[in-house]
Short mmCIF file of C-alpha atoms and ligand atoms in Angstrom, two decimals:
data_model
loop_
_atom_site.label_atom_id
_atom_site.label_comp_id
_atom_site.label_asym_id
_atom_site.label_seq_id
_atom_site.Cartn_x
_atom_site.Cartn_y
_atom_site.Cartn_z
CA MET A 990 -32.45 -82.40 0.52
CA MET A 991 -29.52 -80.62 0.01
CA LYS A 992 -27.13 -80.15 3.05
CA LEU A 993 -23.85 -78.81 3.96
CA SER A 994 -21.10 -81.10 5.61
CA LYS A 995 -20.52 -80.66 9.30
CA GLU A 996 -17.29 -79.58 8.38
CA PHE A 997 -18.44 -76.41 6.77
CA LEU A 998 -17.64 -73.28 8.40
CA TRP A 999 -20.69 -71.03 9.53
CA GLY A 1000 -19.97 -67.73 11.21
CA GLY A 1001 -20.15 -63.90 11.80
CA ALA A 1002 -17.74 -61.33 10.62
CA ILE A 1003 -17.04 -58.07 12.18
CA ALA A 1004 -14.07 -55.32 11.93
CA ASP A 1005 -12.53 -54.16 15.17
CA PHE A 1006 -13.19 -49.96 14.48
CA GLN A 1007 -16.87 -50.68 13.95
CA ALA A 1008 -17.55 -52.76 16.80
CA GLU A 1009 -15.06 -52.77 19.49
CA GLY A 1010 -14.64 -48.76 20.93
CA GLY A 1011 -12.43 -48.61 23.81
CA TYR A 1012 -10.36 -46.54 21.87
CA GLN A 1013 -8.07 -45.22 24.61
CA GLU A 1014 -8.21 -48.26 26.70
CA GLY A 1015 -5.79 -50.84 27.39
CA GLY A 1016 -2.88 -48.74 26.06
CA ARG A 1017 -4.16 -48.91 22.55
CA GLY A 1018 -2.91 -46.30 20.21
CA LEU A 1019 -4.69 -43.78 17.77
CA SER A 1020 -6.23 -45.31 14.69
CA THR A 1021 -6.82 -43.83 11.37
CA HIS A 1022 -10.46 -44.37 11.22
CA ASP A 1023 -10.58 -42.40 14.98
CA PHE A 1024 -10.83 -39.36 13.25
CA GLU A 1025 -14.07 -39.89 11.44
CA SER A 1026 -17.10 -38.02 12.94
CA ALA A 1027 -20.74 -39.28 12.35
CA GLY A 1028 -22.11 -37.55 9.29
CA SER A 1029 -19.06 -36.60 7.96
CA VAL A 1030 -18.78 -39.58 5.97
CA ASP A 1031 -19.61 -39.02 2.04
CA HIS A 1032 -18.83 -42.13 0.61
CA PRO A 1033 -16.29 -41.54 -1.17
CA ARG A 1034 -13.95 -44.91 -0.39
CA CYS A 1035 -13.23 -45.43 -4.09
CA ASN A 1036 -13.21 -42.08 -5.65
CA THR A 1037 -11.89 -43.17 -8.88
CA VAL A 1038 -14.18 -43.94 -11.55
CA LEU A 1039 -13.20 -45.67 -14.84
CA MET A 1040 -14.62 -43.48 -17.74
CA PRO A 1041 -16.28 -44.93 -21.00
CA ASP A 1042 -13.57 -43.92 -23.27
CA GLY A 1043 -11.01 -46.32 -20.83
CA SER A 1044 -9.38 -43.50 -18.83
CA CYS A 1045 -9.83 -42.65 -15.49
CA ALA A 1046 -11.29 -39.69 -13.45
CA THR A 1047 -11.34 -38.93 -9.90
CA ALA A 1048 -14.83 -38.54 -8.89
CA LYS A 1049 -14.60 -36.66 -5.59
CA SER A 1050 -11.56 -34.34 -4.60
CA HIS A 1051 -11.09 -35.30 -1.04
CA PHE A 1052 -10.92 -38.70 0.60
CA PHE A 1053 -12.66 -41.04 2.95
CA GLY A 1054 -11.19 -39.87 6.10
CA PRO A 1055 -10.72 -37.47 8.98
CA ASP A 1056 -13.13 -34.45 9.06
CA SER A 1057 -10.07 -32.43 8.10
CA LEU A 1058 -6.83 -32.84 7.19
CA PRO A 1059 -4.80 -30.18 5.42
CA GLU A 1060 -1.89 -30.60 3.26
CA GLY A 1061 0.93 -31.07 5.45
CA GLY A 1062 -1.71 -30.83 8.56
CA GLN A 1063 -2.85 -32.98 11.45
CA PRO A 1064 -6.32 -34.62 11.67
CA PHE A 1065 -8.33 -33.38 14.11
CA VAL A 1066 -11.26 -34.78 16.66
CA PHE A 1067 -13.75 -31.86 17.24
CA PRO A 1068 -14.69 -31.89 20.78
CA ASP A 1069 -18.78 -31.43 19.98
CA ARG A 1070 -18.98 -34.36 17.66
CA TYR A 1071 -19.72 -37.73 17.69
CA TYR A 1072 -17.20 -40.50 16.47
CA PRO A 1073 -18.68 -43.62 16.11
CA SER A 1074 -15.14 -45.67 16.39
CA HIS A 1075 -14.66 -44.33 19.73
CA LYS A 1076 -17.34 -46.27 21.26
CA ALA A 1077 -18.79 -48.38 18.50
CA VAL A 1078 -20.57 -50.99 19.92
CA ASP A 1079 -18.31 -51.79 23.13
CA PHE A 1080 -17.37 -55.37 22.12
CA TYR A 1081 -14.09 -54.48 24.06
CA HIS A 1082 -16.35 -55.06 27.31
CA HIS A 1083 -18.91 -57.17 25.50
CA TYR A 1084 -17.15 -59.97 23.71
CA LYS A 1085 -17.99 -62.44 26.04
CA GLU A 1086 -21.62 -61.80 25.96
CA ASP A 1087 -21.44 -61.45 22.06
CA ILE A 1088 -19.79 -64.76 21.56
CA ALA A 1089 -21.93 -66.61 23.92
CA LEU A 1090 -24.98 -65.28 21.79
CA MET A 1091 -23.05 -66.37 18.50
CA ALA A 1092 -22.05 -69.90 20.22
CA GLY A 1093 -25.61 -70.21 21.01
CA MET A 1094 -26.73 -69.87 17.64
CA GLY A 1095 -24.21 -72.94 16.47
CA TYR A 1096 -21.38 -70.43 14.98
CA ASN A 1097 -18.13 -72.75 14.56
CA VAL A 1098 -16.34 -69.82 13.25
CA PHE A 1099 -15.79 -66.01 13.98
CA ARG A 1100 -13.92 -63.50 11.76
CA PHE A 1101 -12.57 -60.44 13.70
CA SER A 1102 -10.12 -57.92 12.52
CA ILE A 1103 -6.99 -56.95 15.16
CA CYS A 1104 -6.61 -53.36 15.67
CA TRP A 1105 -2.89 -52.70 14.44
CA SER A 1106 -2.60 -49.72 17.25
CA ARG A 1107 -3.73 -52.21 19.95
CA ILE A 1108 -0.74 -54.06 19.23
CA TYR A 1109 1.47 -51.57 18.56
CA PRO A 1110 0.49 -48.08 19.20
CA THR A 1111 2.29 -46.02 16.90
CA GLY A 1112 3.08 -48.77 14.68
CA GLU A 1113 7.24 -48.79 15.52
CA GLU A 1114 7.47 -49.45 18.95
CA ALA A 1115 10.34 -52.20 19.30
CA THR A 1116 7.72 -54.27 21.66
CA PRO A 1117 4.62 -54.75 21.13
CA ASN A 1118 1.60 -53.66 24.23
CA GLU A 1119 0.92 -56.60 26.42
CA ALA A 1120 -2.60 -55.23 27.43
CA GLY A 1121 -3.53 -55.36 23.59
CA LEU A 1122 -2.52 -58.72 22.94
CA ARG A 1123 -4.21 -59.94 25.84
CA PHE A 1124 -7.24 -58.49 25.07
CA TYR A 1125 -7.07 -60.72 21.72
CA GLU A 1126 -6.13 -63.76 23.89
CA GLN A 1127 -9.42 -63.43 26.04
CA VAL A 1128 -11.27 -63.45 22.68
CA LEU A 1129 -9.59 -66.42 21.88
CA ASP A 1130 -10.32 -67.80 25.25
CA GLU A 1131 -14.18 -67.67 24.77
CA LEU A 1132 -13.77 -68.86 21.06
CA GLU A 1133 -12.49 -71.84 22.25
CA LYS A 1134 -14.71 -72.47 25.38
CA TYR A 1135 -17.11 -72.91 22.37
CA GLY A 1136 -15.24 -74.51 19.90
CA MET A 1137 -15.48 -71.83 17.34
CA GLU A 1138 -12.38 -71.31 14.92
CA PRO A 1139 -10.85 -67.78 14.72
CA LEU A 1140 -10.64 -65.85 11.61
CA ILE A 1141 -8.21 -63.38 11.98
CA THR A 1142 -8.14 -60.21 9.56
CA ILE A 1143 -4.88 -58.82 10.18
CA HIS A 1144 -5.61 -55.32 8.39
CA HIS A 1145 -9.23 -54.22 8.11
CA ASP A 1146 -9.08 -50.72 6.07
CA GLU A 1147 -6.90 -49.08 9.04
CA LEU A 1148 -3.60 -48.74 10.46
CA PRO A 1149 -2.29 -46.70 13.25
CA ALA A 1150 -2.45 -43.03 12.66
CA ALA A 1151 1.21 -42.33 13.44
CA LEU A 1152 2.41 -44.48 10.80
CA ALA A 1153 0.00 -42.48 8.25
CA LEU A 1154 1.31 -39.25 9.45
CA ARG A 1155 4.95 -39.88 9.76
CA TYR A 1156 4.98 -42.03 6.25
CA ASP A 1157 1.99 -41.52 4.59
CA GLY A 1158 1.02 -44.88 5.55
CA TRP A 1159 1.05 -47.65 2.62
CA SER A 1160 3.33 -45.12 0.13
CA SER A 1161 6.12 -46.25 2.30
CA ARG A 1162 8.11 -49.43 1.92
CA HIS A 1163 8.71 -48.66 6.07
CA THR A 1164 5.14 -49.62 6.47
CA ILE A 1165 5.68 -53.16 5.23
CA ASP A 1166 8.43 -53.52 8.02
CA CYS A 1167 6.04 -52.51 10.60
CA TYR A 1168 3.52 -54.52 9.25
CA LEU A 1169 5.92 -57.53 9.38
CA ARG A 1170 6.88 -56.85 12.77
CA TYR A 1171 3.14 -56.83 13.69
CA CYS A 1172 2.47 -60.31 11.79
CA ARG A 1173 5.28 -61.79 13.62
CA THR A 1174 4.12 -60.63 16.83
CA LEU A 1175 0.43 -62.08 16.06
CA PHE A 1176 1.96 -65.05 14.64
CA GLU A 1177 4.25 -65.97 17.65
CA ARG A 1178 1.19 -64.86 19.92
CA PHE A 1179 -1.74 -66.61 18.38
CA GLY A 1180 -0.44 -68.71 15.94
CA LYS A 1181 -1.01 -72.07 17.92
CA ARG A 1182 -4.55 -71.01 18.09
CA CYS A 1183 -5.77 -69.99 14.67
CA ARG A 1184 -5.37 -71.48 11.45
CA TYR A 1185 -7.07 -68.88 9.08
CA TRP A 1186 -5.77 -65.84 8.16
CA LEU A 1187 -6.64 -62.60 5.95
CA THR A 1188 -4.06 -60.30 5.08
CA PHE A 1189 -6.06 -57.75 4.11
CA ASN A 1190 -9.81 -56.63 3.65
CA GLU A 1191 -11.55 -55.25 0.56
CA ILE A 1192 -7.81 -54.52 -0.75
CA ASN A 1193 -9.46 -53.93 -4.12
CA ALA A 1194 -11.93 -51.19 -2.93
CA VAL A 1195 -9.96 -49.20 -0.46
CA ARG A 1196 -8.14 -45.89 -0.35
CA GLY A 1197 -7.13 -42.65 1.31
CA PHE A 1198 -6.39 -41.78 4.70
CA ALA A 1199 -8.52 -44.14 6.79
CA ALA A 1200 -7.95 -46.96 4.87
CA CYS A 1201 -4.45 -46.81 3.52
CA GLY A 1202 -3.16 -44.33 5.35
CA THR A 1203 -1.97 -41.83 2.69
CA ARG A 1204 -2.75 -38.47 2.46
CA LYS A 1205 -3.77 -38.48 -1.59
CA ALA A 1206 -6.33 -40.77 -2.99
CA ASP A 1207 -5.39 -40.26 -6.35
CA ASP A 1208 -4.32 -43.40 -8.84
CA GLN A 1209 -0.53 -42.69 -8.81
CA THR A 1210 -0.71 -42.74 -5.16
CA HIS A 1211 -3.21 -45.70 -4.65
CA TYR A 1212 -1.67 -48.12 -7.12
CA ASN A 1213 1.79 -47.55 -5.42
CA ALA A 1214 0.17 -47.82 -2.03
CA ALA A 1215 -1.32 -51.10 -3.25
CA HIS A 1216 1.97 -52.43 -4.98
CA ASN A 1217 3.69 -52.09 -1.01
CA MET A 1218 0.17 -53.83 0.51
CA PHE A 1219 0.61 -56.55 -1.99
CA LEU A 1220 4.60 -57.24 -1.17
CA ALA A 1221 3.46 -57.01 2.65
CA SER A 1222 1.10 -59.83 2.23
CA ALA A 1223 3.20 -61.95 0.38
CA GLN A 1224 5.83 -61.85 2.96
CA ALA A 1225 3.42 -62.33 5.92
CA VAL A 1226 1.89 -65.10 4.05
CA GLN A 1227 5.47 -66.96 3.80
CA LEU A 1228 6.16 -65.84 7.44
CA GLY A 1229 3.02 -67.27 8.58
CA HIS A 1230 3.62 -70.58 6.71
CA GLU A 1231 7.26 -70.59 8.30
CA MET A 1232 5.94 -70.07 11.95
CA MET A 1233 2.72 -71.69 11.94
CA PRO A 1234 2.90 -75.10 9.71
CA GLY A 1235 -0.57 -76.01 8.36
CA SER A 1236 -1.73 -72.29 8.48
CA GLN A 1237 -4.19 -71.04 5.61
CA PHE A 1238 -3.98 -67.19 4.40
CA GLY A 1239 -6.47 -65.56 2.31
CA ALA A 1240 -7.06 -61.97 1.72
CA MET A 1241 -10.18 -60.31 0.87
CA TYR A 1242 -11.87 -58.69 -2.06
CA ALA A 1243 -14.98 -56.44 -2.57
CA LEU A 1244 -16.59 -58.50 -5.42
CA SER A 1245 -20.09 -57.79 -5.95
CA GLU A 1246 -21.05 -58.86 -9.42
CA ILE A 1247 -21.00 -57.04 -12.70
CA TYR A 1248 -23.31 -57.59 -15.66
CA PRO A 1249 -23.31 -55.88 -19.14
CA ALA A 1250 -26.27 -53.62 -19.60
CA THR A 1251 -26.79 -55.71 -23.01
CA CYS A 1252 -25.61 -58.11 -24.98
CA LYS A 1253 -24.24 -55.30 -27.10
CA GLN A 1254 -20.60 -56.12 -27.82
CA GLU A 1255 -18.99 -53.08 -26.28
CA ASP A 1256 -21.37 -53.43 -23.18
CA VAL A 1257 -19.70 -56.83 -22.65
CA PHE A 1258 -16.35 -55.73 -23.24
CA ARG A 1259 -16.33 -52.99 -20.90
CA ARG A 1260 -18.12 -55.36 -18.31
CA MET A 1261 -14.75 -57.50 -18.49
CA GLN A 1262 -12.40 -54.39 -18.35
CA CYS A 1263 -14.29 -53.26 -15.07
CA ARG A 1264 -14.16 -56.77 -13.71
CA ARG A 1265 -10.63 -56.47 -13.99
CA GLU A 1266 -10.33 -53.60 -11.96
CA SER A 1267 -10.52 -55.82 -9.15
CA TRP A 1268 -9.17 -59.14 -10.57
CA TYR A 1269 -5.95 -56.98 -10.70
CA PHE A 1270 -5.70 -57.40 -6.98
CA ALA A 1271 -6.95 -60.46 -6.52
CA ASP A 1272 -4.70 -61.59 -9.44
CA VAL A 1273 -1.58 -60.60 -7.61
CA MET A 1274 -2.13 -62.05 -4.91
CA ALA A 1275 -3.33 -65.28 -5.39
CA ARG A 1276 -1.41 -66.33 -8.30
CA GLY A 1277 1.69 -64.01 -7.39
CA ALA A 1278 2.42 -61.87 -10.31
CA TYR A 1279 0.91 -59.46 -12.31
CA PRO A 1280 -1.60 -59.82 -15.05
CA ALA A 1281 -0.48 -58.80 -18.36
CA TYR A 1282 -3.21 -56.29 -18.38
CA ALA A 1283 -1.77 -54.72 -15.66
CA ALA A 1284 0.27 -52.75 -18.15
CA ASP A 1285 -2.88 -51.17 -20.05
CA LEU A 1286 -4.99 -50.74 -16.66
CA LEU A 1287 -2.18 -48.58 -15.10
CA ARG A 1288 -1.39 -46.77 -18.32
CA ARG A 1289 -5.12 -45.50 -18.68
CA ARG A 1290 -4.77 -44.52 -15.22
CA GLY A 1291 -1.37 -42.72 -15.93
CA VAL A 1292 0.40 -44.89 -13.01
CA THR A 1293 4.16 -45.47 -12.85
CA LEU A 1294 4.75 -48.13 -10.57
CA HIS A 1295 7.70 -48.08 -8.40
CA THR A 1296 9.17 -51.25 -8.02
CA GLU A 1297 12.65 -52.85 -6.94
CA PRO A 1298 14.36 -55.46 -8.07
CA GLY A 1299 13.08 -58.55 -5.87
CA ASP A 1300 9.75 -57.46 -5.60
CA ASP A 1301 8.54 -60.31 -8.10
CA ALA A 1302 10.19 -63.08 -6.45
CA ILE A 1303 8.57 -61.79 -3.23
CA LEU A 1304 5.02 -61.79 -4.57
CA LYS A 1305 5.58 -65.23 -6.30
CA ALA A 1306 6.77 -66.68 -2.98
CA GLY A 1307 3.59 -65.54 -1.11
CA ALA A 1308 0.85 -66.28 -3.09
CA LEU A 1309 -2.55 -66.95 -1.22
CA ASP A 1310 -3.79 -70.23 -0.28
CA PHE A 1311 -7.80 -69.58 -0.55
CA VAL A 1312 -9.58 -66.81 -1.95
CA SER A 1313 -12.11 -64.80 0.13
CA PHE A 1314 -14.62 -61.56 -0.66
CA SER A 1315 -17.76 -60.13 0.49
CA TYR A 1316 -20.77 -60.18 -1.70
CA TYR A 1317 -23.47 -57.80 -0.97
CA ARG A 1318 -25.06 -56.73 -4.28
CA SER A 1319 -24.57 -56.44 -8.13
CA CYS A 1320 -24.42 -53.67 -10.72
CA THR A 1321 -24.75 -53.14 -14.47
CA VAL A 1322 -22.41 -51.64 -16.66
CA ASN A 1323 -22.64 -50.12 -20.13
CA ALA A 1324 -20.24 -48.69 -22.68
CA HIS A 1325 -20.91 -45.14 -21.94
CA SER A 1326 -21.36 -45.79 -17.66
CA LYS A 1327 -19.12 -44.92 -15.28
CA PHE A 1328 -17.96 -47.47 -12.82
CA ASN A 1329 -15.72 -47.89 -9.66
CA VAL A 1330 -15.22 -51.22 -7.65
CA VAL A 1331 -18.32 -51.31 -5.39
CA GLY A 1332 -20.99 -49.85 -8.15
CA GLY A 1333 -22.14 -49.30 -11.31
CA ASP A 1334 -25.75 -48.59 -12.84
CA ALA A 1335 -28.79 -50.48 -11.42
CA ASN A 1336 -30.49 -53.23 -12.64
CA PRO A 1337 -34.06 -53.22 -13.63
CA TYR A 1338 -34.48 -56.53 -12.54
CA LEU A 1339 -33.71 -56.35 -8.95
CA PRO A 1340 -34.94 -54.88 -6.09
CA SER A 1341 -32.81 -52.97 -3.61
CA THR A 1342 -32.31 -52.47 -0.03
CA PRO A 1343 -33.04 -48.88 1.72
CA TRP A 1344 -29.65 -47.91 1.00
CA GLY A 1345 -30.23 -48.70 -2.84
CA TRP A 1346 -27.85 -51.90 -2.81
CA PRO A 1347 -29.40 -54.34 -5.98
CA ILE A 1348 -30.09 -57.85 -3.98
CA ASP A 1349 -29.21 -60.35 -6.11
CA PRO A 1350 -28.65 -63.85 -4.92
CA LEU A 1351 -28.04 -65.54 -8.20
CA GLY A 1352 -25.00 -62.94 -8.47
CA LEU A 1353 -23.10 -64.81 -5.42
CA ARG A 1354 -23.30 -68.14 -7.29
CA TYR A 1355 -22.43 -66.73 -10.14
CA CYS A 1356 -19.30 -64.75 -8.44
CA MET A 1357 -18.27 -68.17 -6.63
CA ASN A 1358 -17.88 -70.12 -9.87
CA GLU A 1359 -16.66 -66.84 -11.45
CA VAL A 1360 -13.47 -66.93 -8.56
CA TYR A 1361 -13.05 -70.69 -8.43
CA ASP A 1362 -12.87 -71.00 -12.02
CA ARG A 1363 -10.12 -68.22 -12.21
CA TYR A 1364 -7.66 -69.27 -9.62
CA GLN A 1365 -8.85 -72.76 -8.41
CA LYS A 1366 -8.15 -72.35 -4.84
CA PRO A 1367 -10.94 -72.94 -1.90
CA ILE A 1368 -13.38 -69.92 -1.40
CA PHE A 1369 -14.04 -68.20 1.53
CA ILE A 1370 -17.20 -65.89 1.56
CA VAL A 1371 -16.40 -63.83 4.78
CA GLU A 1372 -18.74 -61.18 4.20
CA ASN A 1373 -22.60 -60.82 3.07
CA GLY A 1374 -26.00 -59.64 4.50
CA LEU A 1375 -28.64 -57.17 4.38
CA GLY A 1376 -28.25 -53.47 6.01
CA ALA A 1377 -31.99 -52.66 6.73
CA ILE A 1378 -34.03 -50.29 9.37
CA ASP A 1379 -35.30 -52.75 12.30
CA LYS A 1380 -38.13 -51.82 14.27
CA VAL A 1381 -38.45 -53.07 17.94
CA GLU A 1382 -41.98 -54.01 18.66
CA ALA A 1383 -44.04 -53.33 21.95
CA ASP A 1384 -42.96 -56.85 23.52
CA GLY A 1385 -39.31 -56.49 22.64
CA THR A 1386 -39.49 -58.56 19.84
CA ILE A 1387 -37.56 -57.57 16.33
CA GLN A 1388 -39.65 -59.31 13.13
CA ASP A 1389 -36.85 -59.04 10.19
CA ASP A 1390 -38.67 -61.41 7.96
CA TYR A 1391 -36.97 -59.29 5.54
CA ARG A 1392 -33.20 -60.35 6.66
CA ILE A 1393 -34.78 -63.78 6.76
CA ASP A 1394 -35.64 -63.74 2.69
CA TYR A 1395 -32.21 -62.12 2.09
CA LEU A 1396 -30.12 -64.20 4.06
CA ARG A 1397 -32.35 -67.63 3.24
CA ASP A 1398 -32.18 -66.54 -0.74
CA HIS A 1399 -28.14 -66.14 -0.70
CA LEU A 1400 -27.50 -69.22 1.17
CA ARG A 1401 -29.51 -71.10 -1.05
CA ALA A 1402 -27.61 -69.68 -3.88
CA MET A 1403 -24.36 -70.29 -1.98
CA MET A 1404 -25.22 -74.26 -1.82
CA GLU A 1405 -26.28 -74.54 -5.00
CA ALA A 1406 -22.83 -73.43 -6.11
CA ILE A 1407 -21.08 -75.90 -3.48
CA LEU A 1408 -23.15 -78.69 -4.42
CA ILE A 1409 -24.23 -78.46 -7.98
CA ASP A 1410 -21.36 -76.27 -9.48
CA GLY A 1411 -19.09 -78.13 -7.54
CA VAL A 1412 -16.98 -74.81 -6.10
CA PRO A 1413 -14.99 -75.96 -3.24
CA CYS A 1414 -16.29 -73.44 -0.37
CA LEU A 1415 -14.66 -73.01 3.44
CA GLY A 1416 -17.36 -71.52 4.70
CA TYR A 1417 -19.57 -68.66 5.60
CA THR A 1418 -19.33 -65.34 7.62
CA MET A 1419 -22.12 -62.90 7.44
CA TRP A 1420 -21.72 -59.28 8.12
CA GLY A 1421 -22.50 -57.80 11.53
CA PRO A 1422 -24.02 -60.84 13.35
CA PHE A 1423 -24.57 -58.39 15.99
CA ASP A 1424 -25.52 -54.66 14.75
CA LEU A 1425 -22.28 -52.49 14.52
CA VAL A 1426 -21.37 -48.95 13.00
CA SER A 1427 -21.62 -48.84 9.20
CA LEU A 1428 -18.51 -48.39 7.33
CA SER A 1429 -19.78 -46.35 4.56
CA THR A 1430 -22.05 -43.97 6.57
CA GLY A 1431 -21.27 -44.34 10.05
CA GLU A 1432 -24.52 -44.86 11.24
CA MET A 1433 -25.83 -47.11 13.45
CA LYS A 1434 -29.62 -47.64 11.75
CA LYS A 1435 -28.32 -49.63 9.00
CA ARG A 1436 -28.07 -52.91 10.57
CA TYR A 1437 -26.87 -56.22 9.78
CA GLY A 1438 -27.28 -58.23 12.54
CA VAL A 1439 -29.16 -61.01 13.74
CA ILE A 1440 -28.36 -59.75 17.41
CA TYR A 1441 -29.85 -56.52 17.81
CA VAL A 1442 -27.84 -53.95 19.93
CA ASP A 1443 -29.56 -50.94 21.48
CA MET A 1444 -27.77 -48.07 20.53
CA ASP A 1445 -28.70 -44.97 18.06
CA ASP A 1446 -26.62 -42.88 15.35
CA ALA A 1447 -25.59 -40.60 17.87
CA GLY A 1448 -24.41 -43.22 20.31
CA ASN A 1449 -27.34 -43.57 22.80
CA GLY A 1450 -28.96 -46.57 24.26
CA THR A 1451 -28.30 -49.15 26.64
CA LEU A 1452 -26.02 -51.35 24.42
CA ALA A 1453 -28.22 -54.06 25.17
CA ARG A 1454 -28.10 -57.15 23.40
CA HIS A 1455 -31.19 -58.96 21.82
CA PRO A 1456 -31.69 -61.88 19.71
CA LYS A 1457 -34.04 -61.16 16.38
CA LYS A 1458 -36.33 -63.47 14.67
CA SER A 1459 -33.64 -63.90 12.36
CA TYR A 1460 -31.37 -65.58 14.82
CA TYR A 1461 -33.49 -68.39 15.83
CA TRP A 1462 -34.20 -69.03 12.18
CA MET A 1463 -30.09 -69.01 11.47
CA LYS A 1464 -30.05 -71.43 14.28
CA GLU A 1465 -32.30 -74.04 12.53
CA VAL A 1466 -29.93 -73.52 9.23
CA ILE A 1467 -26.90 -74.29 11.07
CA ALA A 1468 -28.35 -76.98 12.73
CA SER A 1469 -29.47 -78.41 9.95
CA PRO A 1470 -26.52 -77.75 8.14
CA GLY A 1471 -28.38 -76.10 5.75
CA GLU A 1472 -31.12 -78.51 4.92
CA SER A 1473 -33.70 -76.26 6.37
CA LEU A 1474 -33.47 -73.58 3.59
CA TRP A 1475 -35.34 -76.30 1.35
CA THR A 1476 -38.78 -77.57 1.19
CA GLU A 1477 -39.82 -80.71 -0.89
CA LYS A 1478 -41.09 -78.32 -3.82
CA ASP A 1479 -37.39 -76.97 -4.79
CA GLY A 1480 -36.81 -80.35 -5.71
CA HIS A 1481 -33.12 -80.70 -4.22
C1 LIG B 2807 -17.65 -54.13 3.52
C2 LIG B 2807 -16.49 -53.66 4.71
O1 LIG B 2807 -17.09 -53.01 2.50
O2 LIG B 2807 -18.90 -53.80 3.63
C3 LIG B 2807 -17.10 -53.69 6.09
O3 LIG B 2807 -15.61 -54.92 4.79
C4 LIG B 2807 -18.56 -52.98 6.12
O4 LIG B 2807 -16.14 -53.30 7.01
C5 LIG B 2807 -19.37 -53.69 5.14
O5 LIG B 2807 -19.21 -52.65 6.99
C6 LIG B 2807 -20.85 -53.58 5.01
O6 LIG B 2807 -20.86 -51.81 4.43
P1 LIG B 2807 -21.49 -50.56 5.28
O7 LIG B 2807 -20.98 -49.52 4.61
O8 LIG B 2807 -22.85 -51.10 5.00
O9 LIG B 2807 -21.12 -51.01 6.67
#
């Protein structure tokens, strides 16, 4: 029966602001997500939609960010509201326990992001914050203890709030310099201990204050901020290769799959246009140059890109080593539908999660093939999973068979892509191995974990960790590795 090699990396992924907490500990500076209160998030992360006539429109006038950020004003923390990132699930104090539990499942990789404002509280200090570096060094110590590889996300949809407020975040080329100073510090300090790095998370899907530090989220601001992020990523890759021979760099894209709603040629053509909304980002970073269709895409959006002489050479010299992505769901588009990079129309053939995300394991196999065909570089699935409501039984167990079903079907699809289609894949890190705060809704009840964390949407709970049924199931899968997903009647 099919099984994966022993070298395959199995693990989990988290982002600091959704897991760590400790927002005022160890000299940490304020981060852009620190102003988001529970319940205020209206899911406008990707607030620009591609219209059927090929033009673009802004779906929401406000952006994913603080409760209030008037033009020229300061973000505000209201004393009577709950801010999920401030405590999150307290990985800051529970990391030893969390890593031990993950190791107990057989994980050999752990993806986590570094909180930039823990290292440079305002982004502009001349020297880094030693307590922040020390915290991540202790995390690395624990990983080493269990033989787990770190996979570090340098920038997971956030930056020091001071850089956002003083310079409009990624709108400014000054932020590139600050990012590179931060990268140099990470490479110096952790370079000997970490092989795999991600320069940016879901760079195709994020915009606005919390993720990019920009006050506006319109296309002109967004695509220019993205250009600065491309330059930052390319220079980080070059610097990393120089400072850490053998290191491997990727960036991460939200690549949930898109299908044409019918075989009508206009629907199929539009599917291509919609997919290019994401390829635009991966093409520049993985191939090291803007694709030919970029001119049309930017023209339709009314964007003038502010480039400088030398930018093309920078992009070319800093192409990524591997391509990684998140995969949760798929959608359909027709010639008349609106589309943003994480969602189009529903698919009548697919069931959905309680949050309305269509469940499509075959789409993962399709996506893996698509990405490898396009870039011919190894891929890494760095997020996948099911956000669901769990019930704690009277005996304390959590019987999450729905999560086992989701993971089994997606892992089988992944194995078929690797072993039948021949896609080289470095590993798989499921999203949120232990429950954490949802990015899009700020909720705790949208749980991804195979490890339960006792906390509710308002931040109440003991924070105790408990393995769910899926934890023990996953342990068997990893030990086999992958073989336990199949039965005789599957034929392979
Ligand atoms: C990805 C992000 O978009 O999806 C994660 O990189 C996020 O930060 C994950 O948590 C799942 O989304 P959500 O909104 O269910 O938390």
